PDB file of C-alpha atoms in Angstrom:
ATOM      1  CA  UNK U   1     299.071 132.413  65.037  1.00  0.00           C
ATOM      2  CA  UNK U   2     300.189 133.768  61.667  1.00  0.00           C
ATOM      3  CA  UNK U   3     297.539 135.783  59.786  1.00  0.00           C
ATOM      4  CA  UNK U   4     296.253 134.021  56.674  1.00  0.00           C
ATOM      5  CA  UNK U   5     294.896 135.584  53.495  1.00  0.00           C
ATOM      6  CA  UNK U   6     292.112 133.696  51.726  1.00  0.00           C
ATOM      7  CA  UNK U   7     290.822 133.751  48.183  1.00  0.00           C
ATOM      8  CA  UNK U   8     287.512 132.013  47.412  1.00  0.00           C
ATOM      9  CA  UNK U   9     286.728 131.243  43.777  1.00  0.00           C
ATOM     10  CA  UNK U  10     284.047 129.488  41.741  1.00  0.00           C
ATOM     11  CA  UNK U  11     284.724 126.122  40.114  1.00  0.00           C
ATOM     12  CA  UNK U  12     282.508 123.556  38.356  1.00  0.00           C
ATOM     13  CA  UNK U  13     282.041 121.697  41.656  1.00  0.00           C
ATOM     14  CA  UNK U  14     281.466 124.738  43.880  1.00  0.00           C
ATOM     15  CA  UNK U  15     283.395 127.490  45.622  1.00  0.00           C
ATOM     16  CA  UNK U  16     286.961 126.484  46.514  1.00  0.00           C
ATOM     17  CA  UNK U  17     289.569 128.415  48.485  1.00  0.00           C
ATOM     18  CA  UNK U  18     293.309 128.918  48.687  1.00  0.00           C
ATOM     19  CA  UNK U  19     295.209 130.496  51.554  1.00  0.00           C
ATOM     20  CA  UNK U  20     298.636 131.965  52.232  1.00  0.00           C
ATOM     21  CA  UNK U  21     300.415 133.352  55.269  1.00  0.00           C
ATOM     22  CA  UNK U  22     300.556 137.140  55.111  1.00  0.00           C
ATOM     23  CA  UNK U  23     304.307 137.076  55.768  1.00  0.00           C
ATOM     24  CA  UNK U  24     304.959 134.634  52.881  1.00  0.00           C
ATOM     25  CA  UNK U  25     302.640 135.429  49.990  1.00  0.00           C
ATOM     26  CA  UNK U  26     304.762 133.402  47.557  1.00  0.00           C
ATOM     27  CA  UNK U  27     303.588 130.012  48.909  1.00  0.00           C
ATOM     28  CA  UNK U  28     300.181 128.581  49.734  1.00  0.00           C
ATOM     29  CA  UNK U  29     299.445 127.272  53.229  1.00  0.00           C
ATOM     30  CA  UNK U  30     296.308 125.465  52.069  1.00  0.00           C
ATOM     31  CA  UNK U  31     293.830 124.767  49.293  1.00  0.00           C
ATOM     32  CA  UNK U  32     290.316 123.579  50.042  1.00  0.00           C
ATOM     33  CA  UNK U  33     287.634 121.881  48.001  1.00  0.00           C
ATOM     34  CA  UNK U  34     284.078 123.178  48.401  1.00  0.00           C
ATOM     35  CA  UNK U  35     281.648 122.619  51.202  1.00  0.00           C
ATOM     36  CA  UNK U  36     277.854 122.681  50.763  1.00  0.00           C
ATOM     37  CA  UNK U  37     278.115 126.332  49.702  1.00  0.00           C
ATOM     38  CA  UNK U  38     280.479 129.301  50.034  1.00  0.00           C
ATOM     39  CA  UNK U  39     279.154 130.277  53.464  1.00  0.00           C
ATOM     40  CA  UNK U  40     279.684 126.762  54.856  1.00  0.00           C
ATOM     41  CA  UNK U  41     283.239 126.851  53.477  1.00  0.00           C
ATOM     42  CA  UNK U  42     283.828 130.202  55.200  1.00  0.00           C
ATOM     43  CA  UNK U  43     282.553 128.802  58.515  1.00  0.00           C
ATOM     44  CA  UNK U  44     284.741 125.690  58.202  1.00  0.00           C
ATOM     45  CA  UNK U  45     287.813 127.780  57.367  1.00  0.00           C
ATOM     46  CA  UNK U  46     287.132 130.172  60.259  1.00  0.00           C
ATOM     47  CA  UNK U  47     287.177 127.219  62.684  1.00  0.00           C
ATOM     48  CA  UNK U  48     290.520 125.965  61.365  1.00  0.00           C
ATOM     49  CA  UNK U  49     292.071 129.357  60.627  1.00  0.00           C
ATOM     50  CA  UNK U  50     290.630 131.954  63.012  1.00  0.00           C
ATOM     51  CA  UNK U  51     293.200 134.541  61.895  1.00  0.00           C
ATOM     52  CA  UNK U  52     292.186 134.185  58.222  1.00  0.00           C
ATOM     53  CA  UNK U  53     290.498 136.882  56.177  1.00  0.00           C
ATOM     54  CA  UNK U  54     289.394 137.168  52.566  1.00  0.00           C
ATOM     55  CA  UNK U  55     291.583 139.609  50.700  1.00  0.00           C
ATOM     56  CA  UNK U  56     292.996 140.411  47.267  1.00  0.00           C
ATOM     57  CA  UNK U  57     294.664 137.245  45.978  1.00  0.00           C
ATOM     58  CA  UNK U  58     298.422 137.089  45.564  1.00  0.00           C
ATOM     59  CA  UNK U  59     300.059 135.987  42.314  1.00  0.00           C
ATOM     60  CA  UNK U  60     300.441 132.418  43.600  1.00  0.00           C
ATOM     61  CA  UNK U  61     296.810 132.389  44.765  1.00  0.00           C
ATOM     62  CA  UNK U  62     295.633 133.545  41.323  1.00  0.00           C
ATOM     63  CA  UNK U  63     297.761 130.915  39.571  1.00  0.00           C
ATOM     64  CA  UNK U  64     296.463 128.218  41.912  1.00  0.00           C
ATOM     65  CA  UNK U  65     292.831 129.278  41.455  1.00  0.00           C
ATOM     66  CA  UNK U  66     293.226 129.256  37.675  1.00  0.00           C
ATOM     67  CA  UNK U  67     294.930 125.857  37.687  1.00  0.00           C
ATOM     68  CA  UNK U  68     292.433 124.269  40.078  1.00  0.00           C
ATOM     69  CA  UNK U  69     289.491 125.646  38.099  1.00  0.00           C
ATOM     70  CA  UNK U  70     290.927 124.299  34.834  1.00  0.00           C
ATOM     71  CA  UNK U  71     291.597 120.915  36.453  1.00  0.00           C
ATOM     72  CA  UNK U  72     288.026 120.749  37.742  1.00  0.00           C
ATOM     73  CA  UNK U  73     286.783 121.641  34.250  1.00  0.00           C
ATOM     74  CA  UNK U  74     288.434 118.413  33.085  1.00  0.00           C
ATOM     75  CA  UNK U  75     291.715 119.780  31.747  1.00  0.00           C
ATOM     76  CA  UNK U  76     294.783 117.699  32.487  1.00  0.00           C
ATOM     77  CA  UNK U  77     296.803 120.038  34.667  1.00  0.00           C
ATOM     78  CA  UNK U  78     300.006 119.540  36.592  1.00  0.00           C
ATOM     79  CA  UNK U  79     299.915 121.876  39.584  1.00  0.00           C
ATOM     80  CA  UNK U  80     303.405 121.008  40.847  1.00  0.00           C
ATOM     81  CA  UNK U  81     304.739 124.483  40.046  1.00  0.00           C
ATOM     82  CA  UNK U  82     302.564 126.023  42.767  1.00  0.00           C
ATOM     83  CA  UNK U  83     304.776 126.685  45.797  1.00  0.00           C
ATOM     84  CA  UNK U  84     303.481 125.271  49.088  1.00  0.00           C
ATOM     85  CA  UNK U  85     304.255 126.212  52.674  1.00  0.00           C
ATOM     86  CA  UNK U  86     304.463 122.867  54.497  1.00  0.00           C
ATOM     87  CA  UNK U  87     304.542 124.675  57.853  1.00  0.00           C
ATOM     88  CA  UNK U  88     304.403 122.258  60.750  1.00  0.00           C
ATOM     89  CA  UNK U  89     303.277 119.298  58.631  1.00  0.00           C
ATOM     90  CA  UNK U  90     304.537 116.095  60.275  1.00  0.00           C
ATOM     91  CA  UNK U  91     307.457 114.527  58.381  1.00  0.00           C
ATOM     92  CA  UNK U  92     305.556 111.359  57.395  1.00  0.00           C
ATOM     93  CA  UNK U  93     302.604 113.323  55.991  1.00  0.00           C
ATOM     94  CA  UNK U  94     304.933 115.637  54.077  1.00  0.00           C
ATOM     95  CA  UNK U  95     306.721 112.656  52.510  1.00  0.00           C
ATOM     96  CA  UNK U  96     303.369 111.144  51.504  1.00  0.00           C
ATOM     97  CA  UNK U  97     302.060 114.435  50.103  1.00  0.00           C
ATOM     98  CA  UNK U  98     305.279 115.083  48.170  1.00  0.00           C
ATOM     99  CA  UNK U  99     305.180 111.558  46.716  1.00  0.00           C
ATOM    100  CA  UNK U 100     301.510 111.965  45.726  1.00  0.00           C
ATOM    101  CA  UNK U 101     302.299 115.307  44.142  1.00  0.00           C
ATOM    102  CA  UNK U 102     305.049 113.674  42.062  1.00  0.00           C
ATOM    103  CA  UNK U 103     302.591 111.307  40.359  1.00  0.00           C
ATOM    104  CA  UNK U 104     302.115 112.477  36.790  1.00  0.00           C
ATOM    105  CA  UNK U 105     298.610 113.572  35.773  1.00  0.00           C
ATOM    106  CA  UNK U 106     296.734 110.674  34.211  1.00  0.00           C
ATOM    107  CA  UNK U 107     298.701 108.093  36.218  1.00  0.00           C
ATOM    108  CA  UNK U 108     297.433 106.108  39.176  1.00  0.00           C
ATOM    109  CA  UNK U 109     299.194 104.805  42.248  1.00  0.00           C
ATOM    110  CA  UNK U 110     297.962 102.680  45.137  1.00  0.00           C
ATOM    111  CA  UNK U 111     298.539 103.572  48.775  1.00  0.00           C
ATOM    112  CA  UNK U 112     300.899 100.580  48.957  1.00  0.00           C
ATOM    113  CA  UNK U 113     302.891 101.880  45.995  1.00  0.00           C
ATOM    114  CA  UNK U 114     303.094 105.304  47.627  1.00  0.00           C
ATOM    115  CA  UNK U 115     304.293 103.668  50.844  1.00  0.00           C
ATOM    116  CA  UNK U 116     307.048 101.911  48.890  1.00  0.00           C
ATOM    117  CA  UNK U 117     307.945 105.152  47.079  1.00  0.00           C
ATOM    118  CA  UNK U 118     308.680 106.829  50.411  1.00  0.00           C
ATOM    119  CA  UNK U 119     310.672 103.869  51.712  1.00  0.00           C
ATOM    120  CA  UNK U 120     307.980 102.297  53.878  1.00  0.00           C
ATOM    121  CA  UNK U 121     306.799  98.698  53.799  1.00  0.00           C
ATOM    122  CA  UNK U 122     303.423  97.474  52.529  1.00  0.00           C
ATOM    123  CA  UNK U 123     302.022  97.706  56.060  1.00  0.00           C
ATOM    124  CA  UNK U 124     302.179 101.506  55.770  1.00  0.00           C
ATOM    125  CA  UNK U 125     299.441 101.642  53.101  1.00  0.00           C
ATOM    126  CA  UNK U 126     296.753 102.471  55.670  1.00  0.00           C
ATOM    127  CA  UNK U 127     298.918 105.240  57.178  1.00  0.00           C
ATOM    128  CA  UNK U 128     299.429 106.645  53.667  1.00  0.00           C
ATOM    129  CA  UNK U 129     295.656 106.710  53.147  1.00  0.00           C
ATOM    130  CA  UNK U 130     295.175 108.473  56.478  1.00  0.00           C
ATOM    131  CA  UNK U 131     297.856 111.039  55.608  1.00  0.00           C
ATOM    132  CA  UNK U 132     296.123 111.754  52.309  1.00  0.00           C
ATOM    133  CA  UNK U 133     292.852 112.133  54.205  1.00  0.00           C
ATOM    134  CA  UNK U 134     294.461 114.997  56.149  1.00  0.00           C
ATOM    135  CA  UNK U 135     295.774 116.653  52.976  1.00  0.00           C
ATOM    136  CA  UNK U 136     295.194 120.411  53.248  1.00  0.00           C
ATOM    137  CA  UNK U 137     296.284 121.083  49.665  1.00  0.00           C
ATOM    138  CA  UNK U 138     293.630 119.234  47.630  1.00  0.00           C
ATOM    139  CA  UNK U 139     293.702 119.073  44.637  1.00  0.00           C
ATOM    140  CA  UNK U 140     297.200 120.616  44.292  1.00  0.00           C
ATOM    141  CA  UNK U 141     298.418 117.587  46.203  1.00  0.00           C
ATOM    142  CA  UNK U 142     296.127 114.908  44.795  1.00  0.00           C
ATOM    143  CA  UNK U 143     294.384 112.619  47.238  1.00  0.00           C
ATOM    144  CA  UNK U 144     293.524 110.237  44.411  1.00  0.00           C
ATOM    145  CA  UNK U 145     295.360 109.781  41.148  1.00  0.00           C
TER     146      UNK U 145
END
């Protein structure tokens, strides 16, 4: 298991976190919206990422934290410039997440439209919704737009 660095930061909706693999500090391996409080978030992250530890944030982690905080303050932000480490993300989920990330801020798109955008038929809308439910990069990869 690759060691993960974590940076927790305050936002208008609670403490969020971003993570990166220690051997690739230029890309994020995850971004997480808050839990009930910072300690609950730490416990949840420790279950998913037992090799993770809070440490000094990297440049990409700082940029992500600033962008996420601004977005959650109501600013219209496009976080597409933040590099992501897709790791072992299944191909279908990655296609869905990349398509969701390509939606311009302020625009909306249905799960069916996302399915069509990735070359799937309308019957894939439910699978698109499930893939977005497993999104480990919220809100950098928007679950809803």
